PDB file of C-alpha atoms in Angstrom:
ATOM      1  CA  UNK W   1       2.912  -7.336  17.575  1.00  0.00           C
ATOM      2  CA  UNK W   2       1.907  -6.684  13.992  1.00  0.00           C
ATOM      3  CA  UNK W   3       4.370  -7.621  11.295  1.00  0.00           C
ATOM      4  CA  UNK W   4       4.128  -6.534   7.690  1.00  0.00           C
ATOM      5  CA  UNK W   5       6.382  -7.877   4.958  1.00  0.00           C
ATOM      6  CA  UNK W   6       6.291  -6.426   1.459  1.00  0.00           C
ATOM      7  CA  UNK W   7       7.496  -8.260  -1.621  1.00  0.00           C
ATOM      8  CA  UNK W   8       7.328  -8.032  -5.372  1.00  0.00           C
ATOM      9  CA  UNK W   9       9.357  -4.933  -6.072  1.00  0.00           C
ATOM     10  CA  UNK W  10      11.814  -4.722  -8.928  1.00  0.00           C
ATOM     11  CA  UNK W  11      12.757  -3.051 -12.162  1.00  0.00           C
ATOM     12  CA  UNK W  12      10.193  -2.591 -14.896  1.00  0.00           C
ATOM     13  CA  UNK W  13       9.974  -0.550 -18.070  1.00  0.00           C
ATOM     14  CA  UNK W  14       7.551   2.308 -18.411  1.00  0.00           C
ATOM     15  CA  UNK W  15       4.148   1.030 -19.433  1.00  0.00           C
ATOM     16  CA  UNK W  16       4.728  -2.273 -17.696  1.00  0.00           C
ATOM     17  CA  UNK W  17       3.084  -3.883 -14.698  1.00  0.00           C
ATOM     18  CA  UNK W  18       4.148  -5.075 -11.298  1.00  0.00           C
ATOM     19  CA  UNK W  19       2.320  -6.650  -8.398  1.00  0.00           C
ATOM     20  CA  UNK W  20       3.298  -6.062  -4.793  1.00  0.00           C
ATOM     21  CA  UNK W  21       2.252  -8.179  -1.844  1.00  0.00           C
ATOM     22  CA  UNK W  22       2.060  -7.393   1.846  1.00  0.00           C
ATOM     23  CA  UNK W  23       1.877 -10.356   4.186  1.00  0.00           C
ATOM     24  CA  UNK W  24       0.471  -9.434   7.582  1.00  0.00           C
ATOM     25  CA  UNK W  25       0.704 -11.326  10.835  1.00  0.00           C
ATOM     26  CA  UNK W  26       0.477 -10.936  14.570  1.00  0.00           C
ATOM     27  CA  UNK W  27      -3.064  -9.741  15.042  1.00  0.00           C
ATOM     28  CA  UNK W  28      -6.513 -10.061  13.591  1.00  0.00           C
ATOM     29  CA  UNK W  29      -7.061  -7.655  10.724  1.00  0.00           C
ATOM     30  CA  UNK W  30     -10.808  -7.780  10.408  1.00  0.00           C
ATOM     31  CA  UNK W  31     -11.208  -4.307  11.893  1.00  0.00           C
ATOM     32  CA  UNK W  32      -8.236  -2.728  10.154  1.00  0.00           C
ATOM     33  CA  UNK W  33      -7.429  -0.610   7.162  1.00  0.00           C
ATOM     34  CA  UNK W  34      -4.419  -1.615   5.105  1.00  0.00           C
ATOM     35  CA  UNK W  35      -2.631   1.115   3.205  1.00  0.00           C
ATOM     36  CA  UNK W  36       0.081   1.450   0.616  1.00  0.00           C
ATOM     37  CA  UNK W  37       2.423   4.418   0.663  1.00  0.00           C
ATOM     38  CA  UNK W  38       5.509   5.285  -1.325  1.00  0.00           C
ATOM     39  CA  UNK W  39       8.555   7.424  -0.904  1.00  0.00           C
ATOM     40  CA  UNK W  40      10.699   8.629  -3.759  1.00  0.00           C
ATOM     41  CA  UNK W  41      14.258   9.881  -3.182  1.00  0.00           C
ATOM     42  CA  UNK W  42      14.217  13.322  -1.650  1.00  0.00           C
ATOM     43  CA  UNK W  43      10.453  13.362  -1.243  1.00  0.00           C
ATOM     44  CA  UNK W  44       8.027  12.791   1.572  1.00  0.00           C
ATOM     45  CA  UNK W  45       6.192   9.530   1.969  1.00  0.00           C
ATOM     46  CA  UNK W  46       2.874   9.793   0.171  1.00  0.00           C
ATOM     47  CA  UNK W  47      -0.372   7.905   0.150  1.00  0.00           C
ATOM     48  CA  UNK W  48      -0.997   5.504  -2.732  1.00  0.00           C
ATOM     49  CA  UNK W  49      -4.111   3.608  -1.770  1.00  0.00           C
ATOM     50  CA  UNK W  50      -5.872   1.741   1.008  1.00  0.00           C
ATOM     51  CA  UNK W  51      -8.481  -0.917   1.626  1.00  0.00           C
ATOM     52  CA  UNK W  52     -10.696  -1.534   4.608  1.00  0.00           C
ATOM     53  CA  UNK W  53     -10.376  -5.176   5.554  1.00  0.00           C
ATOM     54  CA  UNK W  54     -14.068  -5.623   6.239  1.00  0.00           C
ATOM     55  CA  UNK W  55     -16.224  -4.493   3.391  1.00  0.00           C
ATOM     56  CA  UNK W  56     -13.375  -3.886   0.990  1.00  0.00           C
ATOM     57  CA  UNK W  57     -13.829  -0.131   0.611  1.00  0.00           C
ATOM     58  CA  UNK W  58     -10.888   1.295  -1.306  1.00  0.00           C
ATOM     59  CA  UNK W  59      -9.372   4.719  -1.732  1.00  0.00           C
ATOM     60  CA  UNK W  60      -6.694   5.780  -4.197  1.00  0.00           C
ATOM     61  CA  UNK W  61      -4.491   8.775  -4.704  1.00  0.00           C
ATOM     62  CA  UNK W  62      -5.392  10.729  -7.828  1.00  0.00           C
ATOM     63  CA  UNK W  63      -1.956  10.017  -9.270  1.00  0.00           C
ATOM     64  CA  UNK W  64      -2.591   6.270  -9.422  1.00  0.00           C
ATOM     65  CA  UNK W  65      -6.355   6.093  -9.863  1.00  0.00           C
ATOM     66  CA  UNK W  66      -7.254   3.905 -12.799  1.00  0.00           C
ATOM     67  CA  UNK W  67      -3.785   2.347 -12.933  1.00  0.00           C
ATOM     68  CA  UNK W  68      -3.358   0.739  -9.512  1.00  0.00           C
ATOM     69  CA  UNK W  69      -5.680  -1.713  -7.790  1.00  0.00           C
ATOM     70  CA  UNK W  70      -5.643  -2.883  -4.194  1.00  0.00           C
ATOM     71  CA  UNK W  71      -7.092  -6.207  -3.158  1.00  0.00           C
ATOM     72  CA  UNK W  72      -6.895  -8.534  -0.196  1.00  0.00           C
ATOM     73  CA  UNK W  73      -6.953 -12.235   0.538  1.00  0.00           C
ATOM     74  CA  UNK W  74      -8.547 -12.772   3.909  1.00  0.00           C
ATOM     75  CA  UNK W  75      -7.411 -16.368   4.191  1.00  0.00           C
ATOM     76  CA  UNK W  76      -3.787 -15.421   3.611  1.00  0.00           C
ATOM     77  CA  UNK W  77      -3.836 -12.133   5.528  1.00  0.00           C
ATOM     78  CA  UNK W  78      -2.274 -10.590   2.462  1.00  0.00           C
ATOM     79  CA  UNK W  79      -2.910  -7.342   0.656  1.00  0.00           C
ATOM     80  CA  UNK W  80      -1.907  -6.789  -2.948  1.00  0.00           C
ATOM     81  CA  UNK W  81      -1.115  -3.737  -5.012  1.00  0.00           C
ATOM     82  CA  UNK W  82      -1.458  -4.347  -8.744  1.00  0.00           C
ATOM     83  CA  UNK W  83       0.312  -1.600 -10.649  1.00  0.00           C
ATOM     84  CA  UNK W  84      -0.327  -1.167 -14.362  1.00  0.00           C
ATOM     85  CA  UNK W  85       0.784   1.410 -16.897  1.00  0.00           C
ATOM     86  CA  UNK W  86       3.736   2.279 -14.730  1.00  0.00           C
ATOM     87  CA  UNK W  87       5.518   5.584 -15.199  1.00  0.00           C
ATOM     88  CA  UNK W  88       9.029   6.653 -14.232  1.00  0.00           C
ATOM     89  CA  UNK W  89       7.484   8.918 -11.598  1.00  0.00           C
ATOM     90  CA  UNK W  90       6.129   5.809  -9.861  1.00  0.00           C
ATOM     91  CA  UNK W  91       9.692   4.937  -8.899  1.00  0.00           C
ATOM     92  CA  UNK W  92       9.862   4.756  -5.107  1.00  0.00           C
ATOM     93  CA  UNK W  93      10.092   2.519  -2.112  1.00  0.00           C
ATOM     94  CA  UNK W  94       6.614   1.162  -1.488  1.00  0.00           C
ATOM     95  CA  UNK W  95       5.444   0.519   2.043  1.00  0.00           C
ATOM     96  CA  UNK W  96       2.388  -1.197   3.391  1.00  0.00           C
ATOM     97  CA  UNK W  97       0.903  -0.092   6.667  1.00  0.00           C
ATOM     98  CA  UNK W  98      -2.027  -0.907   8.902  1.00  0.00           C
ATOM     99  CA  UNK W  99      -4.272   1.082  11.160  1.00  0.00           C
ATOM    100  CA  UNK W 100      -7.011   0.136  13.564  1.00  0.00           C
ATOM    101  CA  UNK W 101      -8.011   3.752  14.053  1.00  0.00           C
ATOM    102  CA  UNK W 102      -9.865   6.329  12.064  1.00  0.00           C
ATOM    103  CA  UNK W 103     -12.717   6.093   9.627  1.00  0.00           C
ATOM    104  CA  UNK W 104     -13.229   5.721   5.915  1.00  0.00           C
ATOM    105  CA  UNK W 105     -12.523   9.447   5.710  1.00  0.00           C
ATOM    106  CA  UNK W 106      -9.045   9.041   7.178  1.00  0.00           C
ATOM    107  CA  UNK W 107      -7.887   6.125   5.035  1.00  0.00           C
ATOM    108  CA  UNK W 108      -5.401   8.330   3.240  1.00  0.00           C
ATOM    109  CA  UNK W 109      -3.966   9.988   6.319  1.00  0.00           C
ATOM    110  CA  UNK W 110      -0.450   8.763   7.010  1.00  0.00           C
ATOM    111  CA  UNK W 111      -0.617   9.755  10.658  1.00  0.00           C
ATOM    112  CA  UNK W 112      -3.338   7.222  11.379  1.00  0.00           C
ATOM    113  CA  UNK W 113      -1.178   4.256  10.409  1.00  0.00           C
ATOM    114  CA  UNK W 114       0.578   2.629  13.341  1.00  0.00           C
ATOM    115  CA  UNK W 115       2.419  -0.316  11.856  1.00  0.00           C
ATOM    116  CA  UNK W 116       4.695  -0.263   8.829  1.00  0.00           C
ATOM    117  CA  UNK W 117       6.632  -2.714   6.740  1.00  0.00           C
ATOM    118  CA  UNK W 118      10.223  -2.132   5.696  1.00  0.00           C
ATOM    119  CA  UNK W 119       9.342  -1.407   2.105  1.00  0.00           C
ATOM    120  CA  UNK W 120      10.124  -2.764  -1.329  1.00  0.00           C
ATOM    121  CA  UNK W 121      11.792  -0.821  -4.119  1.00  0.00           C
ATOM    122  CA  UNK W 122      10.045  -0.257  -7.419  1.00  0.00           C
ATOM    123  CA  UNK W 123      12.068   1.232 -10.241  1.00  0.00           C
ATOM    124  CA  UNK W 124      10.419   2.221 -13.503  1.00  0.00           C
ATOM    125  CA  UNK W 125      12.783   2.922 -16.363  1.00  0.00           C
ATOM    126  CA  UNK W 126      11.904   5.230 -19.228  1.00  0.00           C
TER     127      UNK W 126
END
């Protein structure tokens, strides 16, 4: 059983930075894609970014491109989301997820992700 635990959320002022972590366990991740999604109050969960565990290919939503960076630590089975130049509209609960299905073309597709963490809240004040 795959377990994902996010951490690092909190309150930050607009323009600030925050780094989220997602610790994964329960299965080998070498053939997986790890994704970050977020859900703001009253809105649907949306794709933020993803990284393929082998090879390190990344994909980002247009709304965060150039501001957010995803990385991974193979030895720690941990994926990171570095968020810079944060905006109030980045406020949301951030979830990490993993899929063993799909291709590089489906990295941003929420429906392909089978395992989810419980989320961590990020609040950006103006």
